[in-house]
mmCIF file of C-alpha atoms in Angstrom:
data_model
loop_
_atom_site.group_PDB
_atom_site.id
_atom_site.type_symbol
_atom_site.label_atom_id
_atom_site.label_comp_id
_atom_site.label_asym_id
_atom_site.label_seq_id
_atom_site.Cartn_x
_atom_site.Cartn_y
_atom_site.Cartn_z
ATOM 1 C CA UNK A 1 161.733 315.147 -118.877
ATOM 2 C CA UNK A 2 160.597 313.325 -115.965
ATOM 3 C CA UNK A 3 158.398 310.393 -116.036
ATOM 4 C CA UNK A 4 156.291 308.937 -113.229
ATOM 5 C CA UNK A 5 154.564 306.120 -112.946
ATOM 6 C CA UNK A 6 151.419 305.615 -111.254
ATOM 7 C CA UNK A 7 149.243 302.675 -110.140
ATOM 8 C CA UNK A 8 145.676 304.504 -111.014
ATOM 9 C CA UNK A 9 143.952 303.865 -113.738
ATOM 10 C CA UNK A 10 142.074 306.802 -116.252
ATOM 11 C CA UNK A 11 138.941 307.897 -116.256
ATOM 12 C CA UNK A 12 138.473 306.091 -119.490
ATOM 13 C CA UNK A 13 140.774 303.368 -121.598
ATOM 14 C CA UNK A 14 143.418 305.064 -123.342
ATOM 15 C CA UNK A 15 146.463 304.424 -125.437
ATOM 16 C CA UNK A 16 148.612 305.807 -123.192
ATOM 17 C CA UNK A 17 151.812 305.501 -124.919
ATOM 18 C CA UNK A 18 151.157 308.224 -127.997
ATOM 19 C CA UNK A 19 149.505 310.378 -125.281
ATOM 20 C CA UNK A 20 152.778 310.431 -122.859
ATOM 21 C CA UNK A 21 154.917 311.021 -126.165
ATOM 22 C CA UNK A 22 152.330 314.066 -127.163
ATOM 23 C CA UNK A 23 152.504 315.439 -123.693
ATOM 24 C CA UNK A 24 156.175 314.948 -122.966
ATOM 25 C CA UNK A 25 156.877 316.734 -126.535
ATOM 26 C CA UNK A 26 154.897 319.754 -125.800
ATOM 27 C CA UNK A 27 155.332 320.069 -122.420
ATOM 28 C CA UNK A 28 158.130 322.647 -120.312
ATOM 29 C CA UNK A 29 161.215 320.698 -119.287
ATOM 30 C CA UNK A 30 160.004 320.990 -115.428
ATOM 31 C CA UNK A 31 157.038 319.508 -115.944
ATOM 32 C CA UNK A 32 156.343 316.004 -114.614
ATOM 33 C CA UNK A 33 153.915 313.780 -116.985
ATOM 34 C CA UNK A 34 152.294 311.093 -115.191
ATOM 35 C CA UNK A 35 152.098 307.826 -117.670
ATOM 36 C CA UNK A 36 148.916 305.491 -116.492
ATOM 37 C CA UNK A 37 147.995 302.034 -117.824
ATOM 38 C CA UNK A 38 144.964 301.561 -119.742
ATOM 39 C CA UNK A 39 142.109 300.480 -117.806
ATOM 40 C CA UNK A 40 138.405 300.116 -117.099
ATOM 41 C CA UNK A 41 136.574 303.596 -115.985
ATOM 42 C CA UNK A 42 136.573 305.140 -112.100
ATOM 43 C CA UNK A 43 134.699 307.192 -110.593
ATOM 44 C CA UNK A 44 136.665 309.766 -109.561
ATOM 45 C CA UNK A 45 140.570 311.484 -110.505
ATOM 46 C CA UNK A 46 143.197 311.160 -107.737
ATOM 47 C CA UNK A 47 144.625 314.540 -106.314
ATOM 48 C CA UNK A 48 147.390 315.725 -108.187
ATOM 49 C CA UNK A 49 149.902 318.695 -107.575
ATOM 50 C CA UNK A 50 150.153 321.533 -109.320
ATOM 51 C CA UNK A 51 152.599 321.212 -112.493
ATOM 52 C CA UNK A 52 151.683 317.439 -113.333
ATOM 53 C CA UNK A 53 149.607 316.909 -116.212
ATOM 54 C CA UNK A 54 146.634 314.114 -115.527
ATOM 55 C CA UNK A 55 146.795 312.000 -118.993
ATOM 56 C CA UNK A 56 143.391 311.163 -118.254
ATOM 57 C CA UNK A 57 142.247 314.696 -119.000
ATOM 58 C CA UNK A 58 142.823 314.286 -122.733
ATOM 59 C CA UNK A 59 141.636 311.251 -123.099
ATOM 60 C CA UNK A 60 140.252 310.473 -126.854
ATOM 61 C CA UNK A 61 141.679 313.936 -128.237
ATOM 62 C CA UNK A 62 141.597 313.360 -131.601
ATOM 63 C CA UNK A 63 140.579 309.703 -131.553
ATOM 64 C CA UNK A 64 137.749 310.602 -134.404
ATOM 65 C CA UNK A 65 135.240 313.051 -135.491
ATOM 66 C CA UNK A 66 132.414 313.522 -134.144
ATOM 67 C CA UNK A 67 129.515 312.180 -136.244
ATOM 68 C CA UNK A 68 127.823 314.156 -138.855
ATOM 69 C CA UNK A 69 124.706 314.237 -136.774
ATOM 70 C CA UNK A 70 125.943 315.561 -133.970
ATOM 71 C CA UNK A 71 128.190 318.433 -136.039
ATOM 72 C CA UNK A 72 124.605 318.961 -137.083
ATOM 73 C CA UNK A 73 123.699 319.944 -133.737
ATOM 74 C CA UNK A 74 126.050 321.752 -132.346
ATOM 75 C CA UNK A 75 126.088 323.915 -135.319
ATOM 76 C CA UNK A 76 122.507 324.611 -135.001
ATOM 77 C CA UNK A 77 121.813 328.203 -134.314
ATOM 78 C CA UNK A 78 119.523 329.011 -131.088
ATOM 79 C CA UNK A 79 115.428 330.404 -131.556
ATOM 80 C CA UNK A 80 115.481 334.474 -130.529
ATOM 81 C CA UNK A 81 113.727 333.537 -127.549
ATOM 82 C CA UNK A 82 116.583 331.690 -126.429
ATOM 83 C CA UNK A 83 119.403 334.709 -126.666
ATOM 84 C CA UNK A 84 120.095 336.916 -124.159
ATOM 85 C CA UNK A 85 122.155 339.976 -124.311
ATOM 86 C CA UNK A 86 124.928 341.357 -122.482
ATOM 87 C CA UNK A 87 124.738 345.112 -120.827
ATOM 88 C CA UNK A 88 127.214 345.821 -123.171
ATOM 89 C CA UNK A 89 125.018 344.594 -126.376
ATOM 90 C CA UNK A 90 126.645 341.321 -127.373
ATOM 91 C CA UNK A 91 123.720 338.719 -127.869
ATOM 92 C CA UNK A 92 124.421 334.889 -126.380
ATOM 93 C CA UNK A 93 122.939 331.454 -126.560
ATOM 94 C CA UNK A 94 121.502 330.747 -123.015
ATOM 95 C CA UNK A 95 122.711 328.272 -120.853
ATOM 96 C CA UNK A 96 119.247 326.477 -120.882
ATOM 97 C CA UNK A 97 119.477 325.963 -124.631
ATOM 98 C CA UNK A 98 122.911 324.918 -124.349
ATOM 99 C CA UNK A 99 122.322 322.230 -122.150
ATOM 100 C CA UNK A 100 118.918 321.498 -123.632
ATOM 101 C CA UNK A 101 121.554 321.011 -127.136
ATOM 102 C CA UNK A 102 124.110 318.655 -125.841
ATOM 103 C CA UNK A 103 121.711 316.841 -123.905
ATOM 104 C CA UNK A 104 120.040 316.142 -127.798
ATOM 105 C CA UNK A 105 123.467 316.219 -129.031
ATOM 106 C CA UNK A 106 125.206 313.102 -126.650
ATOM 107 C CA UNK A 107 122.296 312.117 -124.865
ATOM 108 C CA UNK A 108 121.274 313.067 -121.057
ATOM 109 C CA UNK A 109 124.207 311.661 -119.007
ATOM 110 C CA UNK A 110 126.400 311.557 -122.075
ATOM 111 C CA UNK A 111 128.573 314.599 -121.150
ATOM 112 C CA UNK A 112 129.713 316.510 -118.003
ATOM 113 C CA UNK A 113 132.037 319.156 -117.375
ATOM 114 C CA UNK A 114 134.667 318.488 -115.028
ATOM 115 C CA UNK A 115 137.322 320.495 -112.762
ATOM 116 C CA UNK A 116 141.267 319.993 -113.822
ATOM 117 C CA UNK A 117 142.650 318.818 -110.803
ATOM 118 C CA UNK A 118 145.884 320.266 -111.328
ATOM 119 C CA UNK A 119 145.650 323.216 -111.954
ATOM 120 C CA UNK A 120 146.406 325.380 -109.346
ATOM 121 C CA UNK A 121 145.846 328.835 -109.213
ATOM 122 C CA UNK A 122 144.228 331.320 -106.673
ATOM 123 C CA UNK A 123 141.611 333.110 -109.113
ATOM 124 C CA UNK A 124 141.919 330.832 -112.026
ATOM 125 C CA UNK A 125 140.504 327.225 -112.880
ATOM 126 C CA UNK A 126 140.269 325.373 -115.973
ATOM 127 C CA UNK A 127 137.274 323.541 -116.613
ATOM 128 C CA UNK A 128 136.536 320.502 -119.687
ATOM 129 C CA UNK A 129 133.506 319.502 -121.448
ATOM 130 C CA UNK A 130 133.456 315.792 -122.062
ATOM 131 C CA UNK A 131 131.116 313.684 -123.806
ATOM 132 C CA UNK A 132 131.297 310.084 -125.548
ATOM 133 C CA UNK A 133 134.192 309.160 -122.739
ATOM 134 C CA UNK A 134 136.773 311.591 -124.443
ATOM 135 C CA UNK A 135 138.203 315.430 -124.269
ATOM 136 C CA UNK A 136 136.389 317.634 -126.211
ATOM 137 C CA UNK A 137 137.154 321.104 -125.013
ATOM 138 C CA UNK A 138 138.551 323.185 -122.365
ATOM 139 C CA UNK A 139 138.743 326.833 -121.225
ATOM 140 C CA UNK A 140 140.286 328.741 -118.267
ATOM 141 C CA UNK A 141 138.055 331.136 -116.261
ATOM 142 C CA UNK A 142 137.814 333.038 -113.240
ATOM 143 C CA UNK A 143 137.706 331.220 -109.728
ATOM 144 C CA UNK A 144 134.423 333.287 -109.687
ATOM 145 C CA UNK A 145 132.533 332.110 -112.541
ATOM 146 C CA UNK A 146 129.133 330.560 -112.669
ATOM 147 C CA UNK A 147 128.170 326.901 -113.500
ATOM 148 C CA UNK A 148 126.313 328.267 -116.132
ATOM 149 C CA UNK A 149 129.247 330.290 -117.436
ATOM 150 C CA UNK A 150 131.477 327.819 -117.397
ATOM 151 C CA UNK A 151 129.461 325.436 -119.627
ATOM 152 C CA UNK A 152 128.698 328.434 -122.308
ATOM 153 C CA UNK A 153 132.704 329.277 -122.225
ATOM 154 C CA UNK A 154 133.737 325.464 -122.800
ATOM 155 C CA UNK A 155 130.746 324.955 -125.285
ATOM 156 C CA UNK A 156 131.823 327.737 -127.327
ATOM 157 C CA UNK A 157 134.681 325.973 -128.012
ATOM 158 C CA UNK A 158 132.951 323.276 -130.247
ATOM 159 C CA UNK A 159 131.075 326.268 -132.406
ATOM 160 C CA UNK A 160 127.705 325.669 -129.955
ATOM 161 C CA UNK A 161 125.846 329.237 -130.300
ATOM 162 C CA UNK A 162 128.834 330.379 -132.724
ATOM 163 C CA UNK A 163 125.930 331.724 -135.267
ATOM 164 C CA UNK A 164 125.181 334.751 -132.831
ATOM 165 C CA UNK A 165 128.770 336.224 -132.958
ATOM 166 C CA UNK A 166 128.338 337.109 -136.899
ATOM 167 C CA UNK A 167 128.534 340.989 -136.782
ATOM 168 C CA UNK A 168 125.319 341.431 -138.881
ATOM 169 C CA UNK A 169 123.517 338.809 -136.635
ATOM 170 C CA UNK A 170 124.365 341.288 -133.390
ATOM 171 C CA UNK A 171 123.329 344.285 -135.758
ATOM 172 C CA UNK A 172 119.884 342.613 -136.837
ATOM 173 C CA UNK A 173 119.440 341.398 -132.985
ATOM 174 C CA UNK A 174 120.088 344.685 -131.166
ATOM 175 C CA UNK A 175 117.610 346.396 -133.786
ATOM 176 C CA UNK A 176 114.648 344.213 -133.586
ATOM 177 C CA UNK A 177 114.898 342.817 -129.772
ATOM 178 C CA UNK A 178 117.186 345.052 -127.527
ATOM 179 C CA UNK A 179 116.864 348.744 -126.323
ATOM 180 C CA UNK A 180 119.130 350.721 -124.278
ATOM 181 C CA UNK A 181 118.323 352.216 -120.945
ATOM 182 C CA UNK A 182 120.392 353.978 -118.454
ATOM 183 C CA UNK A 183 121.263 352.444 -115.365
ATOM 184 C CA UNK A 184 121.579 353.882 -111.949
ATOM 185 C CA UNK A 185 124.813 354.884 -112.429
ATOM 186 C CA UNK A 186 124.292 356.417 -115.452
ATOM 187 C CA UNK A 187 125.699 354.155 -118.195
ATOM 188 C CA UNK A 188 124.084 353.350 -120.645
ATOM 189 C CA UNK A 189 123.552 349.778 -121.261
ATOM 190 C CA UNK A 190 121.530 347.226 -123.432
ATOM 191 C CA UNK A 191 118.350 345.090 -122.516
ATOM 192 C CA UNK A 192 116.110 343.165 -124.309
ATOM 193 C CA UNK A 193 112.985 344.235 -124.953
ATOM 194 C CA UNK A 194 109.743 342.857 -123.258
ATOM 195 C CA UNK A 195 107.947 340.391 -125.823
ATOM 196 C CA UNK A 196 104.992 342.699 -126.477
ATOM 197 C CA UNK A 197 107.351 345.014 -127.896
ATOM 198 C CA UNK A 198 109.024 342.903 -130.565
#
């Protein structure tokens, strides 16, 4: 294991010591961990190359629950008018009430979701949902994706609009607010249904 040290300081104070022993312990023998003093906050991450692990990334991982009232809000389950539906019938919590939930959950300009900067792949990225100055969750997607995805993929993570993936909450929700129609290529595919109609 190779260890490099670096004058920049993390995006937030960390005990950087356990998190270089976590890293190095679960990390390939190629890869080069970058070990950073703890420090007040910056504004930005410095470029990094592909195959060295930013300690800053997981900063706080683990450091302590979250607090009871904000597991009570991230489990809540969204209204009907807030789920959407996928072509292929699986229903969704929409990106709206998403943000409209962490913004309750951690306050408006208490979480972000950031780039990893080195992680380097043409058609993938990996993306992180932070709140509270610490890691919460991550999640690889396509180069493609939208902003919107992104935050429903790394939200998911924390159980945020888990209550629509029960398999008798998708039967009840296709039943009473989708229909199927066939598209112009022929396929058949779910929609909702207009309101009038519920």
């Amino acid at each position: 294991m190779l260890t490099r040290l670096h004058g920049w300081r993390p995006l937030v104070p960390v005990a950087c010591s356990r998190l270089l022993s976590a890293a190095a312990a679960a990390a390939p023998a190629d890869t080069v961990v970058e070990e950073c003093p703890a420090g007040p906050s910056v504004a930005a991450a410095p470029n990094h190359n592909a195959g060295v692990i930013p300690l800053w990334w997981y900063s706080g991982i683990t450091k302590a629950p979250l607090s009871e009232e904000i597991r009570k809000i991230l489990n809540e389950a969204p209204p009907v008018d807030r789920i959407l539906v996928t072509e292929w019938g699986l229903p969704y919590a929409s990106d709206s009430w998403v943000r409209d939930l962490l913004n309750r959950a951690f306050g408006v300009g208490g979480w972000g979701i950031l780039r990893r900067p080195d992680f380097v792949l043409p058609d993938k990225h990996v993306y992180g949902l932070f709140a509270q100055s610490r890691f919460l969750a991550e999640s690889i997607v396509g180069a493609d994706w939208s902003q919107a995805a992104v935050l429903l993929r790394c939200a998911k993570k924390l159980g945020v609009g888990a209550a629509v993936d029960d398999p008798a909450v998708v039967r009840s929700f296709r039943s009473n607010y989708c229909t199927q129609e066939v598209n112009l290529q022929g396929k058949k595919v779910w929609r909702l249904k207009k309101a009038a109609d519920y």
